[in-house]
Amino acid sequence: MKKGFVTIYVLLILLFLSVSIVFVSRQVQSKNDLSKDLLTKKKAVYEAESRVNIFENNYENEIKEYILEDYKRIIDESLSDVDHANAKEFYIDYNNSKKKIMLMRVIDPNIAPRKDKVYRVFEHIYYKNVIAEANIYLRARENILLSSEEILRYEDIKDELNKFEFKKDKTIHNEIPATSKEKPYKGVIILDRDTTIDKDLYVEGILIAKDRINTKGKKIRVTGLAAIDQNKENIEYVKDYGPIIDNILNKTDLIELEILSSHSF
């Protein structure tokens, strides 16, 4: 009887030890798996961050050109919060291969007010058994030629104007072309001297008047950019990004990029 009790007792101890060993072994394995997953996740996040940083640092002109083209679009006012539009794929050189990066216009009230034009550089990758994502949110700081909503005074911005090169095939000097509301002049008109307007003038582009304009009751309507030294009150003006951007060769100088935020997970 006593011998049987000892045998059962020993078996119970062995069972307990066996269960304990299995439990400890599984705990160690779980910790090892967790450590491996964390390391894999860390590598994946690093990979995603590296790619978006390379794009933001080395592809500035491509980003600016995309933003300027987006400026010319009319964004649907119904675009909801944390939504996006005009997504475009770009490819970067990374570790001897091409990697895809997404760039898009976004509205996210957590990043900036709805009225601001915000752009998201985005990378989403799968690495082994984990998913990683990296984001950079950008906003463009506009040169006064883009930011102004009113007719500009030539004397106030002539230094800024000198920084830009207008398309020669679309630029005329001291000449008033024949135009109409249906057929405006699409380009740049530069008036270096006192000018009298003897017919209605419609410009879809840029009008620069360095001296006085005598309209003699004729109509001047500018859609785009107007830099006038005198008699601004006689000019009908409509702000439009497109005719400004389309007539400047070094258009990427019209904006500077600002990082609003970045995050990855």
Short mmCIF file of C-alpha atoms in Angstrom, two decimals:
data_model
loop_
_atom_site.label_atom_id
_atom_site.label_comp_id
_atom_site.label_asym_id
_atom_site.label_seq_id
_atom_site.Cartn_x
_atom_site.Cartn_y
_atom_site.Cartn_z
CA MET A 1 0.00 0.00 0.00
CA LYS A 2 2.73 2.37 1.03
CA LYS A 3 4.77 1.39 -2.03
CA GLY A 4 1.81 2.10 -4.32
CA PHE A 5 1.31 5.53 -2.76
CA VAL A 6 4.97 6.40 -3.34
CA THR A 7 4.69 5.31 -6.96
CA ILE A 8 1.64 7.54 -7.53
CA TYR A 9 3.39 10.41 -5.77
CA VAL A 10 6.47 10.04 -7.98
CA LEU A 11 4.29 9.89 -11.10
CA LEU A 12 2.49 13.08 -10.06
CA ILE A 13 5.81 14.84 -9.55
CA LEU A 14 7.05 13.66 -12.94
CA LEU A 15 3.79 14.83 -14.55
CA PHE A 16 4.09 18.21 -12.88
CA LEU A 17 7.70 18.54 -14.01
CA SER A 18 6.74 17.52 -17.54
CA VAL A 19 3.93 20.08 -17.70
CA SER A 20 6.20 22.74 -16.23
CA ILE A 21 8.93 22.01 -18.77
CA VAL A 22 6.43 22.18 -21.64
CA PHE A 23 4.98 25.45 -20.30
CA VAL A 24 8.39 27.03 -19.84
CA SER A 25 9.47 25.80 -23.26
CA ARG A 26 6.39 27.34 -24.86
CA GLN A 27 6.92 30.59 -22.99
CA VAL A 28 10.51 30.75 -24.20
CA GLN A 29 9.38 29.95 -27.75
CA SER A 30 6.68 32.63 -27.57
CA LYS A 31 9.20 35.19 -26.38
CA ASN A 32 11.57 34.18 -29.15
CA ASP A 33 8.78 34.44 -31.74
CA LEU A 34 7.74 37.83 -30.34
CA SER A 35 11.32 39.05 -30.46
CA LYS A 36 11.64 37.86 -34.05
CA ASP A 37 8.35 39.56 -34.98
CA LEU A 38 9.44 42.80 -33.34
CA LEU A 39 12.76 42.68 -35.14
CA THR A 40 11.03 41.94 -38.44
CA LYS A 41 8.59 44.80 -37.84
CA LYS A 42 11.45 47.14 -37.01
CA LYS A 43 13.24 46.19 -40.23
CA ALA A 44 10.05 46.68 -42.24
CA VAL A 45 9.39 50.12 -40.77
CA TYR A 46 13.01 51.10 -41.41
CA GLU A 47 12.65 49.95 -45.02
CA ALA A 48 9.48 51.98 -45.55
CA GLU A 49 10.94 55.07 -43.87
CA SER A 50 14.10 54.84 -45.95
CA ARG A 51 12.15 54.80 -49.18
CA VAL A 52 9.92 57.80 -48.43
CA ASN A 53 12.91 59.76 -47.13
CA ILE A 54 14.86 59.04 -50.32
CA PHE A 55 11.91 60.21 -52.38
CA GLU A 56 11.42 63.39 -50.35
CA ASN A 57 15.14 64.24 -50.38
CA ASN A 58 16.15 63.25 -53.92
CA TYR A 59 13.03 63.80 -56.01
CA GLU A 60 12.18 67.38 -55.06
CA ASN A 61 11.60 68.58 -58.63
CA GLU A 62 9.26 65.67 -59.37
CA ILE A 63 7.28 66.45 -56.21
CA LYS A 64 7.08 70.15 -57.07
CA GLU A 65 5.98 69.46 -60.63
CA TYR A 66 3.27 67.13 -59.35
CA ILE A 67 2.06 69.76 -56.85
CA LEU A 68 2.01 72.52 -59.46
CA GLU A 69 -0.03 70.33 -61.80
CA ASP A 70 -2.37 69.57 -58.92
CA TYR A 71 -2.76 73.32 -58.27
CA LYS A 72 -4.33 73.57 -61.72
CA ARG A 73 -6.99 70.99 -60.85
CA ILE A 74 -10.31 71.76 -59.22
CA ILE A 75 -10.56 69.58 -56.14
CA ASP A 76 -14.07 68.34 -55.44
CA GLU A 77 -15.41 70.20 -52.42
CA SER A 78 -17.09 66.99 -51.28
CA LEU A 79 -13.68 65.40 -50.64
CA SER A 80 -14.19 64.03 -47.14
CA ASP A 81 -11.91 64.27 -44.14
CA VAL A 82 -8.92 61.90 -44.25
CA ASP A 83 -9.54 61.36 -47.95
CA HIS A 84 -7.27 61.70 -50.94
CA ALA A 85 -7.27 62.71 -54.60
CA ASN A 86 -5.00 62.72 -57.63
CA ALA A 87 -2.86 59.80 -56.46
CA LYS A 88 0.20 59.18 -58.63
CA GLU A 89 2.85 56.46 -58.68
CA PHE A 90 6.56 57.27 -58.72
CA TYR A 91 9.50 54.88 -58.84
CA ILE A 92 12.78 55.34 -56.99
CA ASP A 93 16.11 53.55 -57.24
CA TYR A 94 16.57 51.60 -54.04
CA ASN A 95 19.11 48.82 -53.43
CA ASN A 96 19.59 48.18 -57.14
CA SER A 97 15.88 47.89 -57.85
CA LYS A 98 12.85 50.10 -58.56
CA LYS A 99 10.46 50.72 -55.69
CA LYS A 100 7.04 52.31 -55.96
CA ILE A 101 6.15 55.41 -53.94
CA MET A 102 2.72 57.04 -53.87
CA LEU A 103 2.11 60.80 -53.80
CA MET A 104 -1.37 62.24 -53.38
CA ARG A 105 -3.35 65.29 -52.33
CA VAL A 106 -5.05 64.72 -48.97
CA ILE A 107 -7.46 66.37 -46.62
CA ASP A 108 -6.79 65.50 -43.00
CA PRO A 109 -7.93 67.94 -40.28
CA ASN A 110 -5.43 66.35 -37.90
CA ILE A 111 -2.59 67.54 -40.14
CA ALA A 112 -3.76 70.94 -41.40
CA PRO A 113 -6.97 72.95 -41.99
CA ARG A 114 -9.18 71.79 -44.87
CA LYS A 115 -8.36 74.87 -46.94
CA ASP A 116 -4.63 74.01 -47.00
CA LYS A 117 -3.20 72.03 -49.87
CA VAL A 118 -1.51 69.06 -48.19
CA TYR A 119 0.34 66.23 -49.94
CA ARG A 120 1.17 62.78 -48.64
CA VAL A 121 4.22 60.72 -49.59
CA PHE A 122 3.23 57.16 -48.82
CA GLU A 123 4.89 53.73 -48.79
CA HIS A 124 3.19 50.48 -47.77
CA ILE A 125 5.31 47.33 -47.79
CA TYR A 126 5.04 43.66 -46.88
CA TYR A 127 8.15 42.21 -45.29
CA LYS A 128 8.08 38.51 -44.37
CA ASN A 129 4.98 38.21 -42.17
CA VAL A 130 4.47 41.88 -41.25
CA ILE A 131 3.14 45.06 -42.87
CA ALA A 132 4.80 48.46 -42.48
CA GLU A 133 3.76 51.94 -43.54
CA ALA A 134 5.61 55.26 -43.70
CA ASN A 135 4.14 58.70 -44.41
CA ILE A 136 5.47 62.21 -44.95
CA TYR A 137 2.98 65.08 -45.15
CA LEU A 138 4.07 68.10 -47.18
CA ARG A 139 2.75 71.59 -47.80
CA ALA A 140 4.00 74.03 -50.45
CA ARG A 141 5.07 77.53 -49.44
CA GLU A 142 4.01 79.68 -52.38
CA ASN A 143 5.93 82.52 -53.96
CA ILE A 144 3.94 85.77 -53.95
CA LEU A 145 3.24 85.30 -57.67
CA LEU A 146 1.09 82.32 -56.71
CA SER A 147 -0.13 83.30 -53.26
CA SER A 148 -1.55 86.75 -54.01
CA GLU A 149 -5.28 86.96 -54.62
CA GLU A 150 -5.13 90.56 -55.83
CA ILE A 151 -3.48 92.55 -58.61
CA LEU A 152 0.15 93.13 -57.61
CA ARG A 153 2.04 96.41 -57.83
CA TYR A 154 4.94 95.97 -60.22
CA GLU A 155 7.40 98.03 -58.16
CA ASP A 156 6.72 95.82 -55.14
CA ILE A 157 7.48 92.53 -56.89
CA LYS A 158 9.91 93.38 -59.69
CA ASP A 159 12.77 91.65 -57.84
CA GLU A 160 10.66 88.50 -57.57
CA LEU A 161 9.70 88.69 -61.23
CA ASN A 162 13.37 88.87 -62.19
CA LYS A 163 13.88 85.42 -60.65
CA PHE A 164 11.64 83.81 -63.23
CA GLU A 165 12.08 83.10 -66.92
CA PHE A 166 9.00 83.38 -69.10
CA LYS A 167 8.47 81.17 -72.12
CA LYS A 168 9.87 83.19 -75.03
CA ASP A 169 7.48 81.81 -77.63
CA LYS A 170 4.56 83.05 -75.54
CA THR A 171 5.97 86.46 -74.52
CA ILE A 172 5.44 89.75 -76.33
CA HIS A 173 6.78 93.22 -75.44
CA ASN A 174 5.02 96.58 -75.82
CA GLU A 175 2.36 95.14 -78.08
CA ILE A 176 -1.39 94.91 -77.66
CA PRO A 177 -2.66 91.92 -79.65
CA ALA A 178 -6.17 91.55 -81.03
CA THR A 179 -8.18 89.59 -78.48
CA SER A 180 -11.74 88.81 -77.50
CA LYS A 181 -13.51 87.22 -74.59
CA GLU A 182 -13.67 83.99 -76.57
CA LYS A 183 -10.06 84.25 -77.82
CA PRO A 184 -7.85 85.77 -75.11
CA TYR A 185 -4.10 86.12 -75.56
CA LYS A 186 -2.58 83.04 -73.93
CA GLY A 187 0.88 84.02 -72.79
CA VAL A 188 2.84 86.91 -71.30
CA ILE A 189 2.48 90.58 -72.20
CA ILE A 190 5.17 92.93 -70.87
CA LEU A 191 4.63 96.68 -71.25
CA ASP A 192 7.86 98.54 -70.50
CA ARG A 193 6.52 102.06 -71.09
CA ASP A 194 3.45 104.26 -70.83
CA THR A 195 0.83 102.50 -72.93
CA THR A 196 -2.55 103.47 -74.33
CA ILE A 197 -5.07 100.71 -74.87
CA ASP A 198 -7.20 101.35 -77.96
CA LYS A 199 -9.14 98.06 -77.87
CA ASP A 200 -10.41 95.60 -75.30
CA LEU A 201 -7.65 93.32 -74.01
CA TYR A 202 -8.24 89.82 -72.72
CA VAL A 203 -5.25 87.98 -71.28
CA GLU A 204 -5.14 84.39 -70.06
CA GLY A 205 -1.65 84.37 -68.62
CA ILE A 206 0.51 87.17 -67.25
CA LEU A 207 0.25 90.92 -67.79
CA ILE A 208 3.14 93.09 -66.55
CA ALA A 209 2.84 96.86 -66.90
CA LYS A 210 5.90 98.76 -65.66
CA ASP A 211 4.40 102.18 -66.35
CA ARG A 212 1.02 103.84 -66.69
CA ILE A 213 -1.80 102.23 -68.68
CA ASN A 214 -4.37 104.53 -70.27
CA THR A 215 -7.43 102.43 -71.00
CA LYS A 216 -9.56 105.17 -72.62
CA GLY A 217 -12.61 103.30 -71.43
CA LYS A 218 -11.52 100.02 -72.96
CA LYS A 219 -11.80 96.79 -71.00
CA ILE A 220 -8.80 94.87 -69.66
CA ARG A 221 -9.44 91.42 -68.22
CA VAL A 222 -6.61 89.25 -66.88
CA THR A 223 -6.99 85.62 -65.84
CA GLY A 224 -3.77 84.50 -64.20
CA LEU A 225 -1.33 87.14 -62.89
CA ALA A 226 -1.42 90.92 -63.19
CA ALA A 227 1.49 93.13 -62.07
CA ILE A 228 0.48 96.72 -62.72
CA ASP A 229 2.24 99.87 -61.51
CA GLN A 230 -0.65 102.31 -62.00
CA ASN A 231 -4.38 102.37 -62.80
CA LYS A 232 -5.05 98.96 -61.27
CA GLU A 233 -8.66 99.93 -60.62
CA ASN A 234 -9.45 99.81 -64.36
CA ILE A 235 -8.53 96.14 -64.70
CA GLU A 236 -10.80 93.14 -64.17
CA TYR A 237 -8.75 90.38 -62.56
CA VAL A 238 -9.36 86.68 -61.94
CA LYS A 239 -6.79 84.67 -59.98
CA ASP A 240 -5.88 81.39 -61.72
CA TYR A 241 -2.87 79.17 -61.01
CA GLY A 242 -2.79 77.48 -64.40
CA PRO A 243 -1.97 80.45 -66.68
CA ILE A 244 0.80 81.51 -64.27
CA ILE A 245 2.43 78.08 -64.02
CA ASP A 246 2.13 77.32 -67.73
CA ASN A 247 4.04 80.45 -68.80
CA ILE A 248 7.09 80.13 -66.52
CA LEU A 249 10.04 77.93 -67.49
CA ASN A 250 11.53 77.57 -63.99
CA LYS A 251 8.11 76.94 -62.51
CA THR A 252 9.36 74.74 -59.67
CA ASP A 253 10.86 77.88 -58.11
CA LEU A 254 7.30 79.07 -57.50
CA ILE A 255 7.05 76.85 -54.42
CA GLU A 256 9.17 75.54 -51.56
CA LEU A 257 8.35 72.31 -49.76
CA GLU A 258 7.59 72.22 -46.04
CA ILE A 259 7.29 69.01 -44.00
CA LEU A 260 4.21 69.19 -41.79
CA SER A 261 4.61 65.80 -40.13
CA SER A 262 5.85 62.27 -40.64
CA HIS A 263 4.93 58.99 -39.03
CA SER A 264 5.35 55.29 -39.58
CA PHE A 265 4.09 52.08 -38.07
#
